[in-house]
C-alpha positions as a Markdown table, in Angstrom:
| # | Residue | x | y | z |
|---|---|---|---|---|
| 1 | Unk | -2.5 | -26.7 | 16.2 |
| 2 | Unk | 1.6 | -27.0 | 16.4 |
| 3 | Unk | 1.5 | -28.8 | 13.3 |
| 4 | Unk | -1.0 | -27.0 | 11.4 |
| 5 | Unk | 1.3 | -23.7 | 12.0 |
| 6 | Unk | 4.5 | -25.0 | 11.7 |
| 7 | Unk | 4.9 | -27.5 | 8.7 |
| 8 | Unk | 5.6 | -27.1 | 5.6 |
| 9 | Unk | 2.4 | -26.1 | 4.3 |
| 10 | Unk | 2.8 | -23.4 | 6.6 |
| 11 | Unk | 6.0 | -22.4 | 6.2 |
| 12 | Unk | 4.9 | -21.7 | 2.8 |
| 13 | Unk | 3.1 | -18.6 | 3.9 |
| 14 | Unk | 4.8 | -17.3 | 6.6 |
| 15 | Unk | 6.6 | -14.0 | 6.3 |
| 16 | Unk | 4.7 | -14.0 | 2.8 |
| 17 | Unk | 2.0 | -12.1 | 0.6 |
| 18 | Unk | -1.8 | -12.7 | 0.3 |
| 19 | Unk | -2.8 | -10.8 | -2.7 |
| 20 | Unk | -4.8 | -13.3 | -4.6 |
| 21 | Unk | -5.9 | -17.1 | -3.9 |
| 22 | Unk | -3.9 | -18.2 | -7.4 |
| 23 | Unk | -0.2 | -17.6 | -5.2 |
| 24 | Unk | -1.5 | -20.3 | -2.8 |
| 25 | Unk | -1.3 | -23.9 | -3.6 |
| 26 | Unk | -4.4 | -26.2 | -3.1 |
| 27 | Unk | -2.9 | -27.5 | 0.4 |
| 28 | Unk | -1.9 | -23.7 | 1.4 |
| 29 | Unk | -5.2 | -22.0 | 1.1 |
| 30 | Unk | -7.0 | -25.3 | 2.2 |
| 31 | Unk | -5.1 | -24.8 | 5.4 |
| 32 | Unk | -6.0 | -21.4 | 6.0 |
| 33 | Unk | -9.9 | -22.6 | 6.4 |
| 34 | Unk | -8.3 | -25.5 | 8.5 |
| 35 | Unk | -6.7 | -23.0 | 11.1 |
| 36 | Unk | -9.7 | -20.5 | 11.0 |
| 37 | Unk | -12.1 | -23.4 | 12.1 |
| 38 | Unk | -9.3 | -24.1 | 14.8 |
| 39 | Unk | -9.4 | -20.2 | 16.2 |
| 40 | Unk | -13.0 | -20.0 | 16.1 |
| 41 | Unk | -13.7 | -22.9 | 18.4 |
| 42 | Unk | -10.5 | -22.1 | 20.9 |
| 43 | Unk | -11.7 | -18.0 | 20.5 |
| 44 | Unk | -10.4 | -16.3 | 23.7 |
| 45 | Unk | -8.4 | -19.1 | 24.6 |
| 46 | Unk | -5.5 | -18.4 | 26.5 |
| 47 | Unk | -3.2 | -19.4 | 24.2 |
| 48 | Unk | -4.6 | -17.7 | 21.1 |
| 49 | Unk | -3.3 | -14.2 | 22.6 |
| 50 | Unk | 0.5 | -15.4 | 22.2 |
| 51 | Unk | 0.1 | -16.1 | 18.2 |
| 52 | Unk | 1.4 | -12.5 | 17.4 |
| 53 | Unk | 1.8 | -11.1 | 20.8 |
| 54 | Unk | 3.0 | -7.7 | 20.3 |
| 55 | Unk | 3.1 | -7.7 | 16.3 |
| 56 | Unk | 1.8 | -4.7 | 14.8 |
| 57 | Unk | -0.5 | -4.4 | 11.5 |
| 58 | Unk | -0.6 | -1.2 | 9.7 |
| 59 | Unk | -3.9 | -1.1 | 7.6 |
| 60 | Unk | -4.5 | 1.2 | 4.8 |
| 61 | Unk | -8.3 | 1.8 | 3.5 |
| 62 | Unk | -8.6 | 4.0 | 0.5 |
| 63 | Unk | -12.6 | 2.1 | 0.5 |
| 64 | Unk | -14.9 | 2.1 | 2.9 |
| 65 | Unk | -15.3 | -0.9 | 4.8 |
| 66 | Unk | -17.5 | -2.5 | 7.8 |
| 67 | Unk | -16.4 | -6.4 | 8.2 |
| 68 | Unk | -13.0 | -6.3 | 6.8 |
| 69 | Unk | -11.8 | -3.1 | 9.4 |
| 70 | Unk | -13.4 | -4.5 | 12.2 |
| 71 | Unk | -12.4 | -8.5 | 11.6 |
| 72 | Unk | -8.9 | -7.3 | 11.2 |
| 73 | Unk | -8.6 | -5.0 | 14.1 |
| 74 | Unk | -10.4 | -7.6 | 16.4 |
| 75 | Unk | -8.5 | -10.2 | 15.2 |
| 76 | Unk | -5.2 | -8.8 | 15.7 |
| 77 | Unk | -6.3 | -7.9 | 19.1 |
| 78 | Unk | -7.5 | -11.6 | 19.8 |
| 79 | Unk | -4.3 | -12.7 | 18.8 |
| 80 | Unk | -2.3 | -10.4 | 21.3 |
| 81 | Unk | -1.2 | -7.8 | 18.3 |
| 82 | Unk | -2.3 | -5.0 | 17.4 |
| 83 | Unk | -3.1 | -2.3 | 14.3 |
| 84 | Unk | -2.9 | 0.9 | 13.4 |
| 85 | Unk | -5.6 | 2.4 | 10.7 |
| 86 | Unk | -4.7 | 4.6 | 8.2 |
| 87 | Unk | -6.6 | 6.9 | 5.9 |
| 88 | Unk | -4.5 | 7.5 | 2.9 |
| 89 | Unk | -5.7 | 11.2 | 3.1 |
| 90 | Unk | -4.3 | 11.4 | 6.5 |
| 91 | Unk | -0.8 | 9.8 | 5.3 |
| 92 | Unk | 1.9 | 11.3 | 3.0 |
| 93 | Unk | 0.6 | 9.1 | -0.1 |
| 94 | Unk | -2.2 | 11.3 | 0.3 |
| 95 | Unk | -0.1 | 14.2 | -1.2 |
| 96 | Unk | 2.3 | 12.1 | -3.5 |
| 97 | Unk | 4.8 | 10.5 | -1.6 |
| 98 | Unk | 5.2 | 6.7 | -3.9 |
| 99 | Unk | 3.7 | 3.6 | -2.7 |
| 100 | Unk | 7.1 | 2.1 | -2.9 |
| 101 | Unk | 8.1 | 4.9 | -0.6 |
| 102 | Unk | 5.5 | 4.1 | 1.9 |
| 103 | Unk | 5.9 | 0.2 | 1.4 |
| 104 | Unk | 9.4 | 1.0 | 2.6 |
| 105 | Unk | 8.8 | 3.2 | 5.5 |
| 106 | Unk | 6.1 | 1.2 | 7.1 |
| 107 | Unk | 8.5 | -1.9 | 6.6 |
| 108 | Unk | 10.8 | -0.8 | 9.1 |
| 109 | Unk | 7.7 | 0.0 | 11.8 |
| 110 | Unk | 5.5 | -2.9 | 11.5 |
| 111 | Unk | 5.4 | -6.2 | 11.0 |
| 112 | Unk | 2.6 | -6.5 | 8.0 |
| 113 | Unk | 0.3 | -4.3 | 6.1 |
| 114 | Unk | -3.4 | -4.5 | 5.3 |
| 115 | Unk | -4.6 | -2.9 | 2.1 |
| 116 | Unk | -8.0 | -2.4 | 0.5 |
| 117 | Unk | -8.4 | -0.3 | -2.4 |
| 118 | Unk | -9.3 | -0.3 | -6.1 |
| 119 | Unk | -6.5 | -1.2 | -7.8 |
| 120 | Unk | -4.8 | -4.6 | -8.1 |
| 121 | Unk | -1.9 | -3.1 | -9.4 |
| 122 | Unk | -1.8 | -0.5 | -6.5 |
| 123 | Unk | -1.5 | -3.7 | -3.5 |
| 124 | Unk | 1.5 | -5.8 | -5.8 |
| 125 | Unk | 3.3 | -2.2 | -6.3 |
| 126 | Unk | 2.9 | -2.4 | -2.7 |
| 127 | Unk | 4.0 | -5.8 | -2.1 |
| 128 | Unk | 7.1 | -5.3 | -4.6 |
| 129 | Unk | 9.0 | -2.8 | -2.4 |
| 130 | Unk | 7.6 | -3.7 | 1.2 |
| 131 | Unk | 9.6 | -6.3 | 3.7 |
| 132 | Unk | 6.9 | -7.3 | 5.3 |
| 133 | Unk | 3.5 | -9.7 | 4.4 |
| 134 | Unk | 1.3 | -7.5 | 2.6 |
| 135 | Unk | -2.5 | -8.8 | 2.7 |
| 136 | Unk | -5.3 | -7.5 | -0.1 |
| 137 | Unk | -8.4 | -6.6 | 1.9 |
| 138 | Unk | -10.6 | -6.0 | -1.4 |
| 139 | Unk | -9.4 | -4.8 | -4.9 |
| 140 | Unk | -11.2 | -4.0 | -7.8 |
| 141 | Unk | -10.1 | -7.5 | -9.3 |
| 142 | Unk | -10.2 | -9.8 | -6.2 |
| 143 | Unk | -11.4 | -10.0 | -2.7 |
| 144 | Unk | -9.5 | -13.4 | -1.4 |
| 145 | Unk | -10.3 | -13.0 | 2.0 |
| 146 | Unk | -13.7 | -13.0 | 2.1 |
| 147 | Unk | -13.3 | -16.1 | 0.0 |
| 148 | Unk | -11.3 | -17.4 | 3.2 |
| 149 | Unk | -14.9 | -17.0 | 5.1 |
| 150 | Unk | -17.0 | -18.4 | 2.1 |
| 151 | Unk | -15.4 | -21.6 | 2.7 |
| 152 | Unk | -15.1 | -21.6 | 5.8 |
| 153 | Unk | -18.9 | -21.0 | 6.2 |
| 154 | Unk | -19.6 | -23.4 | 3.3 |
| 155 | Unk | -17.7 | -26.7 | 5.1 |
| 156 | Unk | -19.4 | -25.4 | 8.3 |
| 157 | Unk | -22.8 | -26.1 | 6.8 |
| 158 | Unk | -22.5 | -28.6 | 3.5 |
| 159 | Unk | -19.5 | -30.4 | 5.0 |
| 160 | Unk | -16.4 | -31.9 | 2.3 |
| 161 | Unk | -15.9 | -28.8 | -0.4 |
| 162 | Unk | -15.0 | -30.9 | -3.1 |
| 163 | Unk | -18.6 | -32.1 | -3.4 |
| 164 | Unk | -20.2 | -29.2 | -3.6 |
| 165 | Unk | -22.1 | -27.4 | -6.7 |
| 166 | Unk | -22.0 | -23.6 | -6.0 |
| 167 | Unk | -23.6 | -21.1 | -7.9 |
| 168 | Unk | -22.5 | -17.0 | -8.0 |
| 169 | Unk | -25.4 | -15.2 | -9.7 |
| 170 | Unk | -24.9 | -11.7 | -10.5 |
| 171 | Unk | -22.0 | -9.5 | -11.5 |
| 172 | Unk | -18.5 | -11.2 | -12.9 |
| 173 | Unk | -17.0 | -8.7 | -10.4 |
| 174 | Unk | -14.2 | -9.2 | -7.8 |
| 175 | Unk | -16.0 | -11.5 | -5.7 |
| 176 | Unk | -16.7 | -13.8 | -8.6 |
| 177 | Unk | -12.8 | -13.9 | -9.1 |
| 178 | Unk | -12.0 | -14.7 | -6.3 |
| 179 | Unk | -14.6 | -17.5 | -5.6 |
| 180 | Unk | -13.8 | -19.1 | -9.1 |
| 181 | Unk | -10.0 | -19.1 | -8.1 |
| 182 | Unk | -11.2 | -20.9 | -4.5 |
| 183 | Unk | -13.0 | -23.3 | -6.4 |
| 184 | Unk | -10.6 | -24.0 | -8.0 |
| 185 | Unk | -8.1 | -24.9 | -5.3 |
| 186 | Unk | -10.7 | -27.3 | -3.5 |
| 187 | Unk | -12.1 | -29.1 | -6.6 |
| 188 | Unk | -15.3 | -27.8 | -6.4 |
| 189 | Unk | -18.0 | -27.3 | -8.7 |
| 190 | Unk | -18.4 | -23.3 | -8.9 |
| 191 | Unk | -21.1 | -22.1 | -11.9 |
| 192 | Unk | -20.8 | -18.3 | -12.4 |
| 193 | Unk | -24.1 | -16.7 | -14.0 |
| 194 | Unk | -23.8 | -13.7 | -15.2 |
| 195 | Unk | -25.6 | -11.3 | -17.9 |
| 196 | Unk | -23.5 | -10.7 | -21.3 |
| 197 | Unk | -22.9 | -7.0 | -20.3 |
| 198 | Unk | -21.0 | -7.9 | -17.0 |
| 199 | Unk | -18.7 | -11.1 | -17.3 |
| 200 | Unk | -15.9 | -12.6 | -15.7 |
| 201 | Unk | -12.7 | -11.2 | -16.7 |
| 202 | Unk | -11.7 | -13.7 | -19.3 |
| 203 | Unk | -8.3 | -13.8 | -18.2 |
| 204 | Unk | -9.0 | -14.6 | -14.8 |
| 205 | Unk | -11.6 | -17.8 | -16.0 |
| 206 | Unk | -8.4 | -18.9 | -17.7 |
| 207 | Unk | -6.3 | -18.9 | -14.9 |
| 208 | Unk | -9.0 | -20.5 | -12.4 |
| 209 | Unk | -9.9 | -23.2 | -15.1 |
| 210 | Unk | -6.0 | -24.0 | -15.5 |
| 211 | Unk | -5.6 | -24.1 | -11.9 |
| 212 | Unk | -8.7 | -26.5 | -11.4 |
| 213 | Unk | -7.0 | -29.2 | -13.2 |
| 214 | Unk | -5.1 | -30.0 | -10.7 |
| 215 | Unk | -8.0 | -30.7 | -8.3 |
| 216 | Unk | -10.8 | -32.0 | -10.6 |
| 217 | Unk | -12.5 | -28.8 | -10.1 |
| 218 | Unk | -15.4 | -27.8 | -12.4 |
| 219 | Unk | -15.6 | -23.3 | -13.5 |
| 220 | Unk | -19.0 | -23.3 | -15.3 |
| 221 | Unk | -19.7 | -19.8 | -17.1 |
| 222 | Unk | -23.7 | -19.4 | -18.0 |
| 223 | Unk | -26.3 | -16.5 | -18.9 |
| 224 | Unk | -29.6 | -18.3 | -17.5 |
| 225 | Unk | -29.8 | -18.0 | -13.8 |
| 226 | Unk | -32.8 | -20.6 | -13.4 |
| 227 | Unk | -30.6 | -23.1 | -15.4 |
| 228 | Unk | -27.4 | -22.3 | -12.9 |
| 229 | Unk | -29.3 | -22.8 | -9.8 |
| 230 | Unk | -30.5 | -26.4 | -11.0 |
| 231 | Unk | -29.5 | -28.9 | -8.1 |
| 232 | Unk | -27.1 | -26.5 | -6.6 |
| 233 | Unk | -25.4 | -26.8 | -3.3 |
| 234 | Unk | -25.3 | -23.2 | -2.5 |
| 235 | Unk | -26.7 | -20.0 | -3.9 |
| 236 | Unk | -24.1 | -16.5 | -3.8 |
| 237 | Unk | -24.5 | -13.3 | -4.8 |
| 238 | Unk | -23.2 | -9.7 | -4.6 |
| 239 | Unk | -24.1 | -6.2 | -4.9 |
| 240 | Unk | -25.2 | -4.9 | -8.2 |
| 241 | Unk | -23.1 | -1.9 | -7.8 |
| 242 | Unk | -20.3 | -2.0 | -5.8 |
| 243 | Unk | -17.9 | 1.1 | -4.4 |
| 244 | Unk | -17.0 | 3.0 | -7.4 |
| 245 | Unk | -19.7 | 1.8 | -9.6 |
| 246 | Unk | -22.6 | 4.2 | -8.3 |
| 247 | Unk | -23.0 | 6.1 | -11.1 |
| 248 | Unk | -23.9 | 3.2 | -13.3 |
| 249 | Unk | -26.5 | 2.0 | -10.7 |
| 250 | Unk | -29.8 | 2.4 | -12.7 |
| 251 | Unk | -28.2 | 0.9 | -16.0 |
| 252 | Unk | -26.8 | -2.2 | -13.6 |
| 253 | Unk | -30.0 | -2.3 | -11.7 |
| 254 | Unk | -31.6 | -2.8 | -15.1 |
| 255 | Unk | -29.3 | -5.1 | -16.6 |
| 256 | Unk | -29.4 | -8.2 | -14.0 |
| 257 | Unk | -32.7 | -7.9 | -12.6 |
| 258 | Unk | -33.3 | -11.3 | -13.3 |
| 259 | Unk | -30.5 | -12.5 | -11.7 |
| 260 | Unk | -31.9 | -11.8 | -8.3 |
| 261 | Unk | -32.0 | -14.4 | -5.8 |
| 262 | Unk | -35.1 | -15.1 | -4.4 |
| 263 | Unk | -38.0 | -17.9 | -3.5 |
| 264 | Unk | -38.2 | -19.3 | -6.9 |
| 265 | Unk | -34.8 | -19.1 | -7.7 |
| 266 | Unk | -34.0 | -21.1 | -4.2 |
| 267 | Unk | -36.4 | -23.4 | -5.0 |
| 268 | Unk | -34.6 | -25.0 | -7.9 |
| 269 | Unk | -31.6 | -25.4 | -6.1 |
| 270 | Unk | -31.1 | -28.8 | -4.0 |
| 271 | Unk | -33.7 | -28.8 | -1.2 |
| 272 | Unk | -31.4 | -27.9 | 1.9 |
| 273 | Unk | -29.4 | -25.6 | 0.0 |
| 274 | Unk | -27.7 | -22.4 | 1.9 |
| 275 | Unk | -27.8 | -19.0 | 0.4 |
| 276 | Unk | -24.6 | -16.7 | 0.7 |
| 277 | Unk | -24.2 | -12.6 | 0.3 |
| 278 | Unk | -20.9 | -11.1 | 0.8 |
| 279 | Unk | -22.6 | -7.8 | 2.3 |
| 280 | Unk | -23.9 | -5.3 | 2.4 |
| 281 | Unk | -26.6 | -6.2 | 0.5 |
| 282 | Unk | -28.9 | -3.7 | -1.6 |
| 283 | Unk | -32.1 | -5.9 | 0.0 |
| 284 | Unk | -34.8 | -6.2 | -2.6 |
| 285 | Unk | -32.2 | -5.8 | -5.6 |
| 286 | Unk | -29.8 | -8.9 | -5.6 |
| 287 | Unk | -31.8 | -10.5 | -2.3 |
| 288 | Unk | -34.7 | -10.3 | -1.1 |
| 289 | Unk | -36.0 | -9.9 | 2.5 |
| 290 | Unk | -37.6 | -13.3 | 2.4 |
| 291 | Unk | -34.2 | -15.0 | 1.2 |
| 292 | Unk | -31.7 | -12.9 | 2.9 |
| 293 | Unk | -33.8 | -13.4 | 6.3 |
| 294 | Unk | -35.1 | -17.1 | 5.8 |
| 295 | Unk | -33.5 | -20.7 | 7.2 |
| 296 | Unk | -31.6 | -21.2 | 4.4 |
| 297 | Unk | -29.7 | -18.4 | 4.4 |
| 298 | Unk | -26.3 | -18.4 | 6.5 |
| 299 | Unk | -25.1 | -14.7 | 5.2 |
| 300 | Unk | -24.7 | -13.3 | 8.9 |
| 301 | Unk | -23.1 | -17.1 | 9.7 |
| 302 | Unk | -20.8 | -16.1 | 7.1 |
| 303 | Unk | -20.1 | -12.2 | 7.9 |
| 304 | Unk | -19.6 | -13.6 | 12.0 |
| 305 | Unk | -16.7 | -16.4 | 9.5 |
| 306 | Unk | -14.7 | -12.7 | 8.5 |
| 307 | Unk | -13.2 | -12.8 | 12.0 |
| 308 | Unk | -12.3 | -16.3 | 12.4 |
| 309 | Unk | -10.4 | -15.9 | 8.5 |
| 310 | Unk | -8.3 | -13.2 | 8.8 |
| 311 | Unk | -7.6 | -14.7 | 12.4 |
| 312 | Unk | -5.9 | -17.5 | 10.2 |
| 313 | Unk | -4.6 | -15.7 | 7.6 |
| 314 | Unk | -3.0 | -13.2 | 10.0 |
| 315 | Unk | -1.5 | -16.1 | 12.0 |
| 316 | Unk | 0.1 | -17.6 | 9.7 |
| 317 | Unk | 1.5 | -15.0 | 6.8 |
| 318 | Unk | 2.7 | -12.8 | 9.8 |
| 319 | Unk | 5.3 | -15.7 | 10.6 |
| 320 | Unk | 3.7 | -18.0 | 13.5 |
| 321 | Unk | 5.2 | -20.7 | 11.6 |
| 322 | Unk | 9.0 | -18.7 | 12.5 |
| 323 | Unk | 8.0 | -19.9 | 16.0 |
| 324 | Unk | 7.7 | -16.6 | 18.2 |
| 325 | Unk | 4.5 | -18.5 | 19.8 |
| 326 | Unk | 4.2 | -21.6 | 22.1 |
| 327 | Unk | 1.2 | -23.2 | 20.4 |
């Protein structure tokens, strides 16, 4: 564990941002799943509660959130830190003080912030002006680190990443992003089926295809959810609708209801394949019961793979690798 917090490849992160996969290199986000399969076997070990021993974590939601609050605040507590939530409407940005203005003030009190919010641009303007590591909990464009947990849950289960043939069905939303840009940093195979009326950005399939050169990695786009699922490794999906979007439910609903996963979609994937679901899920829209409940799927495996991620990310972009901890 020394090693894996102090080298290079972790000095390359510490005191640092995490706002999308696409700053990492292949070996830096590769060793962020490393280190989270490291603090999930040694959880509660004695040692694990001097990794940030007395470091503080201020974390801003502006969305609501269930696994990323309570795998942050647990984690930090794990780790002997610990956090502070804040409501925007219960902070001065809540009645027009900057975000620069709070990036700086917060920078001389703790010793990162946690955002999660709508926009992208909102956690860089963030980043720009604050002094300490600044991690993206969820954006409307990305949500790297649930992608952290994906993987994570993924090697847990299929073993070696870069062999593996995953497919996203559903909406080209942040998730999908984010996955694509994890895919390609690992070489694997991702295909991302989605309807016409809800793509991909185009400039973010650009980025991830440019970045998967450098690992052999494959970023498939397709339509026909039957045809993506062929032979797959893995099955993902997402909410139809997420935060924000409720009042395009019914026309969303309408769109890519036949891009839900269930039995006969499973059944064309490789025989031992694992099904994965971000949460929550809208059961009986994007999953069904007898999916979402059944042996393949390894959703809750993967929601329980939240806390043992940010334990990793926290680690080591909060500056373990500066060597405040005996290891």
């Amino acid at each position: 564990m020394e090693q894996l917090l102090r080298d290079e490849v972790a000095q390359e992160m510490a005191g640092h941002d995490f706002l999308t996969i696409a700053d990492l290199s292949s070996e830096a986000f590769q060793r962020i799943i490393d280190v989270a399969a490291v603090l999930k076997q040694a959880r509660r070990a004695p040692w694990t509660r001097a990794l940030l021993d007395g470091r503080s974590l201020a974390m801003i939601f502006t969305k609501a959130s269930t696994r990323t609050r309570v795998s942050f605040e647990v984690g930090m507590h794990e780790l002997g830190g610990f956090t502070l939530f804040l409501n925007p409407q219960d902070l001065q940005l809540g009645r027009g003080e900057t975000v620069a203005d709070t990036a700086r003030v917060l920078s001389r009190m703790v010793d990162g912030i946690l955002i999660r919010t709508y926009a992208q641009a909102e956690v860089e303007e963030l980043a720009r002006h604050a002094t300490v590591p600044v991690i993206n909990g969820l954006t409307d464009s990305y949500h790297p680190t649930q992608v952290v947990a994906d993987f994570l849950t993924l090697r847990e289960h299929k073993g070696d990443l870069h062999r593996l043939v995953v497919t996203y069905v559903g909406d080209g939303n942040n998730v999908a992003h984010s996955l694509m840009l994890g895919a390609a940093r690992v070489g694997m195979e991702l295909r991302v089926c989605t309807p016409e009326e809800l793509p991909p950005d185009p400039r973010v399939v650009a980025m991830a295809r440019r970045k998967a050169e450098e690992t052999g990695a494959r970023i498939v786009l397709g339509r026909d959810p039957e045809e993506a699922a062929q032979g797959a490794d893995a099955l993902y999906t997402d909410v139809w609708a997420s935060m924000g979007q409720e009042a395009e439910h019914d026309r969303r609903v309408s769109i890519l209801r036949r891009y839900q996963v269930n039995e006969e979609l499973l059944a064309r994937a490789r025989p031992g394949a694992v099904v994965l679901h971000c949460l929550p899920a809208h059961r009986g829209e994007e999953i069904t019961d007898a999916v979402m409940d059944g042996p393949q799927s390894v959703v809750f495996d993967e929601a329980e793979n939240r806390l043992h991620a940010q334990k990793a990310i926290l680690a080591l972009f909060l500056g373990v690798g500066e060597g405040r901890a005996e290891v």
